[in-house]
Coordinates of C-alpha atoms and ligand atoms in Angstrom, one line a residue:
X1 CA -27.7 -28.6 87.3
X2 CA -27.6 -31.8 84.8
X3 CA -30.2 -34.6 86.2
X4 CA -28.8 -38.0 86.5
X5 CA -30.5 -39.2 83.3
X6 CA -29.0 -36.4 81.5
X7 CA -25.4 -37.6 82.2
X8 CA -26.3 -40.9 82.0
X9 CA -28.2 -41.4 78.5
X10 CA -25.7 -41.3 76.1
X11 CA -23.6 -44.0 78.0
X12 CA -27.0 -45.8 78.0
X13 CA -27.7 -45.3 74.6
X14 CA -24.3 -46.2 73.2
X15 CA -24.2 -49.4 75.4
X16 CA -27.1 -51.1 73.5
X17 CA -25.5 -50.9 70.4
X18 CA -24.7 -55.2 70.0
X19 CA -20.8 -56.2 70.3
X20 CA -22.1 -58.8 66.5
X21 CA -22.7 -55.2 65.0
X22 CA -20.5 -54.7 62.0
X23 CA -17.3 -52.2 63.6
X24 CA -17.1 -49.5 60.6
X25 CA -21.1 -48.9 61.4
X26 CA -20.5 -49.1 65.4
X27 CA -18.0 -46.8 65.3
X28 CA -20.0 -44.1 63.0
X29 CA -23.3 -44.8 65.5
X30 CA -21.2 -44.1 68.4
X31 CA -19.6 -41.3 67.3
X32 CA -22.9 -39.9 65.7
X33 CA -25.2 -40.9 69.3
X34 CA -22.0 -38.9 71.1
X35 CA -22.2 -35.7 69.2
X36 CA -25.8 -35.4 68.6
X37 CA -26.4 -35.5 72.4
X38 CA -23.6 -33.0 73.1
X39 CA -25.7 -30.7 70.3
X40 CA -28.4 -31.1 72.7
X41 CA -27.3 -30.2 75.8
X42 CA -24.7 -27.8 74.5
X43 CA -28.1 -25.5 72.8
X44 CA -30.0 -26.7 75.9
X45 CA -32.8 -27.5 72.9
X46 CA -36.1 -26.9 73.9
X47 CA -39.2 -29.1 73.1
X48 CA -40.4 -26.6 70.3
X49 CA -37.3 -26.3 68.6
X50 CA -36.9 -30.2 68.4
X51 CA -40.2 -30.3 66.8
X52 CA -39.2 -28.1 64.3
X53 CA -36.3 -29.9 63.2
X54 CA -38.6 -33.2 62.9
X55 CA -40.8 -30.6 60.9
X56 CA -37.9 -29.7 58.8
X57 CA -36.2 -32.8 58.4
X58 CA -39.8 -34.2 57.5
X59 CA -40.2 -31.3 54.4
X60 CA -36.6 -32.5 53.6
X61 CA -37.7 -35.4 52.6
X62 CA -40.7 -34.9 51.4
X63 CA -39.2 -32.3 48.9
X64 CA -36.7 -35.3 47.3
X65 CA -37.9 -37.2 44.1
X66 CA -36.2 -38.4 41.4
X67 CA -35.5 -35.1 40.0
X68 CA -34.7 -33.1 43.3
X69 CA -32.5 -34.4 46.3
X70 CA -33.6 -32.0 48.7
X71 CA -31.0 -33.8 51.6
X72 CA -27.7 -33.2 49.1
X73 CA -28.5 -30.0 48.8
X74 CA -28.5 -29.5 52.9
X75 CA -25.4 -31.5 53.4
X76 CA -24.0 -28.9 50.6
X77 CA -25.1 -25.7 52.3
X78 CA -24.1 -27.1 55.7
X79 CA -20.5 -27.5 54.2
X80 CA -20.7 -31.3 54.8
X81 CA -20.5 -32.4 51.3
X82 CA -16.7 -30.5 50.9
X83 CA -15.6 -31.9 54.5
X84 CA -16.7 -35.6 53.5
X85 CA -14.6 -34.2 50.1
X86 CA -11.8 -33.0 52.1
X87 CA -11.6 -35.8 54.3
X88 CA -11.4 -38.5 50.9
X89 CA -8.9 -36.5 49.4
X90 CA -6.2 -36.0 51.5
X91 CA -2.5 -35.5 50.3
X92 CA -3.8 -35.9 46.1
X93 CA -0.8 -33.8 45.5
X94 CA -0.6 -33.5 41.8
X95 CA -4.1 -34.5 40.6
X96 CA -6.4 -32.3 40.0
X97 CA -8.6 -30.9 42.9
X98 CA -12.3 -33.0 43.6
X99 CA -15.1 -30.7 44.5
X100 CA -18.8 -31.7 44.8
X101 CA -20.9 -33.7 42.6
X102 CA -24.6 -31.4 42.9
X103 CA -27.4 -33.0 42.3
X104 CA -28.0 -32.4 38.7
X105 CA -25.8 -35.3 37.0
X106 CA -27.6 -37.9 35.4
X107 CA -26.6 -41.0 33.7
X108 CA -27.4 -41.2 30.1
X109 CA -25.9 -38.2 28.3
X110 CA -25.8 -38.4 24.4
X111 CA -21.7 -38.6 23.3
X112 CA -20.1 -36.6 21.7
X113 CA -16.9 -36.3 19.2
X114 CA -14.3 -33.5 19.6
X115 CA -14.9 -31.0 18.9
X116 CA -18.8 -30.6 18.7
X117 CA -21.1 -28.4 19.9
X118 CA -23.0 -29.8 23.4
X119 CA -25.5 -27.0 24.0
X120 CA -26.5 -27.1 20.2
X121 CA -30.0 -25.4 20.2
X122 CA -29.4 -23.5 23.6
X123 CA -28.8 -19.5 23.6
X124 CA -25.8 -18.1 25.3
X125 CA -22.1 -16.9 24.8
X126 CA -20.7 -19.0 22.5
X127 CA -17.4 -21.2 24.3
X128 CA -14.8 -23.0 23.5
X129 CA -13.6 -25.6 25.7
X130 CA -10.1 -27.9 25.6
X131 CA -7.4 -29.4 27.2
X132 CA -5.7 -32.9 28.0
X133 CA -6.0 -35.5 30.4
X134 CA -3.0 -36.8 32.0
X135 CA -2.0 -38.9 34.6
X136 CA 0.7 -38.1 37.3
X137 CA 3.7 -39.1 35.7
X138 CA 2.5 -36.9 32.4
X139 CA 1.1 -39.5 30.2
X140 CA -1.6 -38.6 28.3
X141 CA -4.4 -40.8 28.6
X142 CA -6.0 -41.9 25.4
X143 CA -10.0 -42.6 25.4
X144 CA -10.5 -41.3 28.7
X145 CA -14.1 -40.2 29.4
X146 CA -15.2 -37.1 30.7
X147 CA -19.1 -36.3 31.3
X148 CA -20.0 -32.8 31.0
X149 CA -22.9 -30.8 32.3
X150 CA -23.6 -27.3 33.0
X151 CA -26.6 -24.5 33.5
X152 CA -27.9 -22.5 30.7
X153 CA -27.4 -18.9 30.2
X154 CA -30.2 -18.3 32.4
X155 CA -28.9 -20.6 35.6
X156 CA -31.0 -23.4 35.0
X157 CA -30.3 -27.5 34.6
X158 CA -31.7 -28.9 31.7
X159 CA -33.6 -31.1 34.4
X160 CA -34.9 -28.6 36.0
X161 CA -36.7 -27.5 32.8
X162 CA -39.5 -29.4 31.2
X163 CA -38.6 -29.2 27.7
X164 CA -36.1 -32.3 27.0
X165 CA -33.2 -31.0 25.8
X166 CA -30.1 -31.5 27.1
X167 CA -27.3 -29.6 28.6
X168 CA -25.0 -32.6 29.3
X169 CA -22.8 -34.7 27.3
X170 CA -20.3 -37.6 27.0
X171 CA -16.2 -37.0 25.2
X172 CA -13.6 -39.0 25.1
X173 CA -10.0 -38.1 24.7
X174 CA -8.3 -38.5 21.3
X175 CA -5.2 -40.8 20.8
X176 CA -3.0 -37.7 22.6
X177 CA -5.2 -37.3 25.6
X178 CA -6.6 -34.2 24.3
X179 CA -10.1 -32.9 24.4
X180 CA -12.2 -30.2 23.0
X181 CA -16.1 -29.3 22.6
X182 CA -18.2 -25.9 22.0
X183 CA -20.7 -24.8 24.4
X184 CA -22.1 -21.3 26.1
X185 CA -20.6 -19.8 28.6
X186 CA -22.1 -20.8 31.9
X187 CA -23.4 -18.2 34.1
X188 CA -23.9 -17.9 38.3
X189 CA -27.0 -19.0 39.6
X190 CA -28.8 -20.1 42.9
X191 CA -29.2 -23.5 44.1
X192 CA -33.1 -24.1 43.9
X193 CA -34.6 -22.3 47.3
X194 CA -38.3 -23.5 46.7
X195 CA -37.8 -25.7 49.8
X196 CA -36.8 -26.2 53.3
X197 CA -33.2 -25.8 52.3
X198 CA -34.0 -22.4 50.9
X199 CA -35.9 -21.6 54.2
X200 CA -33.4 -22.2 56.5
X201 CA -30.4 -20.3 53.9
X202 CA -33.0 -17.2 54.6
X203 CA -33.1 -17.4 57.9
X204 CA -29.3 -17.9 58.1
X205 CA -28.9 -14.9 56.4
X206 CA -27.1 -16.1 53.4
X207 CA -27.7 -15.7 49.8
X208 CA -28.4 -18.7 47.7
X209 CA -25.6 -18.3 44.7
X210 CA -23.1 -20.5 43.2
X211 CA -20.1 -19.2 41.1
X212 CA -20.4 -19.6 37.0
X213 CA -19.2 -23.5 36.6
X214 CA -19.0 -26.2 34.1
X215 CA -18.8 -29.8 35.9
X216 CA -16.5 -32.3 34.6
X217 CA -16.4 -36.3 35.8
X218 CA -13.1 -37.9 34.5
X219 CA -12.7 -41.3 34.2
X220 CA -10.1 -44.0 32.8
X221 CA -9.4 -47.4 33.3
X222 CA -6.8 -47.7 35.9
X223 CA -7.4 -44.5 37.6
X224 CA -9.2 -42.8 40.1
X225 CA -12.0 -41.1 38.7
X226 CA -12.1 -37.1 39.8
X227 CA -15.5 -35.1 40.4
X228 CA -15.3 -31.3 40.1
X229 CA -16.0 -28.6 38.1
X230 CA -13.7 -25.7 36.3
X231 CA -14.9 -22.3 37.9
X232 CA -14.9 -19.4 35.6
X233 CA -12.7 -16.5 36.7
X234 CA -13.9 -12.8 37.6
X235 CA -17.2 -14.6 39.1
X236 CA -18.6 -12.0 41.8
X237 CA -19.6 -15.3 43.8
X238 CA -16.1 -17.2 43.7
X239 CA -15.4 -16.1 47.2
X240 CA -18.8 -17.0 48.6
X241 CA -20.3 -20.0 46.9
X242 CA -23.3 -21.4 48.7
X243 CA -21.7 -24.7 49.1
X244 CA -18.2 -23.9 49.9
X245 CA -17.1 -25.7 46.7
X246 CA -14.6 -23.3 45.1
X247 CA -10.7 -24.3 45.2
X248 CA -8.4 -22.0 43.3
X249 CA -6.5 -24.4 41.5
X250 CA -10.0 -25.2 39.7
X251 CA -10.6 -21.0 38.6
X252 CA -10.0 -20.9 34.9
X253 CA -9.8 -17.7 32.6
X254 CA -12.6 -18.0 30.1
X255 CA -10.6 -15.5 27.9
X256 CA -12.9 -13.0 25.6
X257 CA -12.2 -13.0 21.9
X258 CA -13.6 -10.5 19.3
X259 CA -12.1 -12.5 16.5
X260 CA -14.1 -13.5 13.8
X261 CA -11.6 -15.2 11.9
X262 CA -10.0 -17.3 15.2
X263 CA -13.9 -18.2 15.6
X264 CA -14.8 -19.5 12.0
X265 CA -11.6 -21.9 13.0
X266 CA -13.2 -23.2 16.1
X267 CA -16.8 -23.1 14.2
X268 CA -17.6 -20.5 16.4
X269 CA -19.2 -16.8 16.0
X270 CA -17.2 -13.9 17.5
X271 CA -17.2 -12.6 20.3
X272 CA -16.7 -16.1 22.0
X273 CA -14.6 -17.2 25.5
X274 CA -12.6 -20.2 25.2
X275 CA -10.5 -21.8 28.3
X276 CA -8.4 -24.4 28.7
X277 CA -7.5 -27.2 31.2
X278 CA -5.3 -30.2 32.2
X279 CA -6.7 -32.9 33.9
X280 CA -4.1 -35.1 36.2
X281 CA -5.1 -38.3 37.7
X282 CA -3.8 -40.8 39.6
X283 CA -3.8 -44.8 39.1
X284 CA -6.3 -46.7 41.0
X285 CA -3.7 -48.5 43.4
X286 CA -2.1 -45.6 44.8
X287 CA -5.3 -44.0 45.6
X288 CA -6.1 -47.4 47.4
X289 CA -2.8 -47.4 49.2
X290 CA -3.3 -44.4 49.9
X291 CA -7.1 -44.9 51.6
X292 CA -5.6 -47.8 53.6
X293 CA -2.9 -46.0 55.1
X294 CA -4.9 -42.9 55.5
X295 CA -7.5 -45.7 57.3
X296 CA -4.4 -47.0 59.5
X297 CA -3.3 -43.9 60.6
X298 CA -6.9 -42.7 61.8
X299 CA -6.7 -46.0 64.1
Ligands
LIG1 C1 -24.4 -27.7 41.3 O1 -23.3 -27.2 41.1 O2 -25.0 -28.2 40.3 C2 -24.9 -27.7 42.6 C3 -24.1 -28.1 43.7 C4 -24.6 -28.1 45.0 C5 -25.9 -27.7 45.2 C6 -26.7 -27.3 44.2 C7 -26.2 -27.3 42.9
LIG2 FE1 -23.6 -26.7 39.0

């Protein structure tokens, strides 16, 4: 039998919260006080196991520095990175699908032109990598930036290594909207499982792997910048990604090419894979529009 305080604390709890309190953060702490206390007494939690998840949560953030953001990586495995994804992107229609940022992008990349080689001095399967950018009614978009950044052929971030060189880059689009750089073929890997996160995937029973991915942040002026990545297709881990991240419109054929004439073009060496992609997005004030109705609607 529930004791009175039982049914009474979240009430309680939830009644403090001061009327002056901004109503966006009132309404996330009331929703937040509701369902953590119905976790509670729906597991029935016991002393022990609340300790452990002050022990965990603890390690969490003790495992973060400016290199490793142990609490993304959580909020990725736990699937709440793709909701909080899902929920932002409702009804984008015709742009192209967002996924999740990681935590491995930087700020600071070295730019690039067209067509140049971004994981110059890195081994791997040589790639060739192009497309457009567009926006929704089909105009190219000229000088659009998109930042790159990817694991080596080994499934490592250039931050996660200690040597300095980098994985990552800057391009803009040419005067048609088109890109194009060389690079290796990325390959699957697991998300870093040296810490509490990797713990608690073990005792979930869950492996740790992502799909083969390169990540991609477009941006222009005007338009609403689009997070994702460009999944290459036949990965064994497409259908089971660690953080729920795959969408099919983003599964790209990295086509194989034995060529060594098509890969002197692309200053290549054969064999070499080489995909292509159109990114579509939309202007700035529809996606605002589109926020504030979305907002209205939720009322
Ligand atoms: C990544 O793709 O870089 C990534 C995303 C989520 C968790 C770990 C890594
Ligand atoms: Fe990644």
């Amino acid at each position: 039998m529930p004791n009175d305080l039982e049914t009474r604390l979240t009430g309680a709890v939830i009644a403090r919260l001061s009327d002056d309190a901004d109503p966006r953060f009132r309404r996330i702490m009331t929703s937040l006080i509701r369902h953590v206390h119905g976790f509670v007494r729906e597991v029935e939690l016991t002393e022990e196991e609340w300790f452990e998840a002050i022990k965990f949560l603890t390690a969490t953030g003790q495992k973060c520095n400016d290199k490793r953001q142990e609490f993304i990586l959580l909020s990725d495995v736990l699937g709440v990175s793709m909701l909080v994804d899902a929920v932002n992107h409702r009804g984008s229609g015709a742009t192209t699908e967002t996924t999740v940022l990681g935590p491995f992008f930087v700020h600071g990349a070295p730019e690039i032109a067209n067509g140049d080689d971004m994981a110059a001095g890195w081994k791997g399967e040589p790639t060739y990598v192009s497309g457009r950018v567009l926006s929704t009614e089909g105009t190219p978009l000229a000088g659009a930036l998109l930042e790159l950044w990817q694991s080596n052929s080994e499934g490592y971030y250039d931050v996660q290594l200690t040597e300095g060189k980098r994985l990552r880059a800057k391009l803009r689009t040419d005067a048609e909207g088109r890109f194009r750089f060389r690079t290796i073929l990325p390959t699957s890997y697991p998300v870093p499982t040296d810490g509490p996160v990797g713990l608690v995937l073990d005792r979930m029973g869950r492996h740790p792997m992502r799909p083969a991915h390169l990540h991609f942040m477009v941006s222009a002026p005007g338009y609403e910048t689009v997070v994702t990545h460009l999944f290459v297709k036949g990965d064994p881990y497409l259908e089971s990604d660690v953080v729920f991240g795959v969408k099919d419109s983003l599964i790209v054929d990295f086509k194989r090419s034995e060529s060594e004439s098509e890969a002197q073009k692309l200053g290549l060496k054969a064999p070499f894979y080489s995909a292509s992609y159109e990114f579509v997005l939309r202007p700035a004030a529809r996606a605002a529009q589109h926020a504030a109705r979305a907002a209205s609607d939720a009322v």
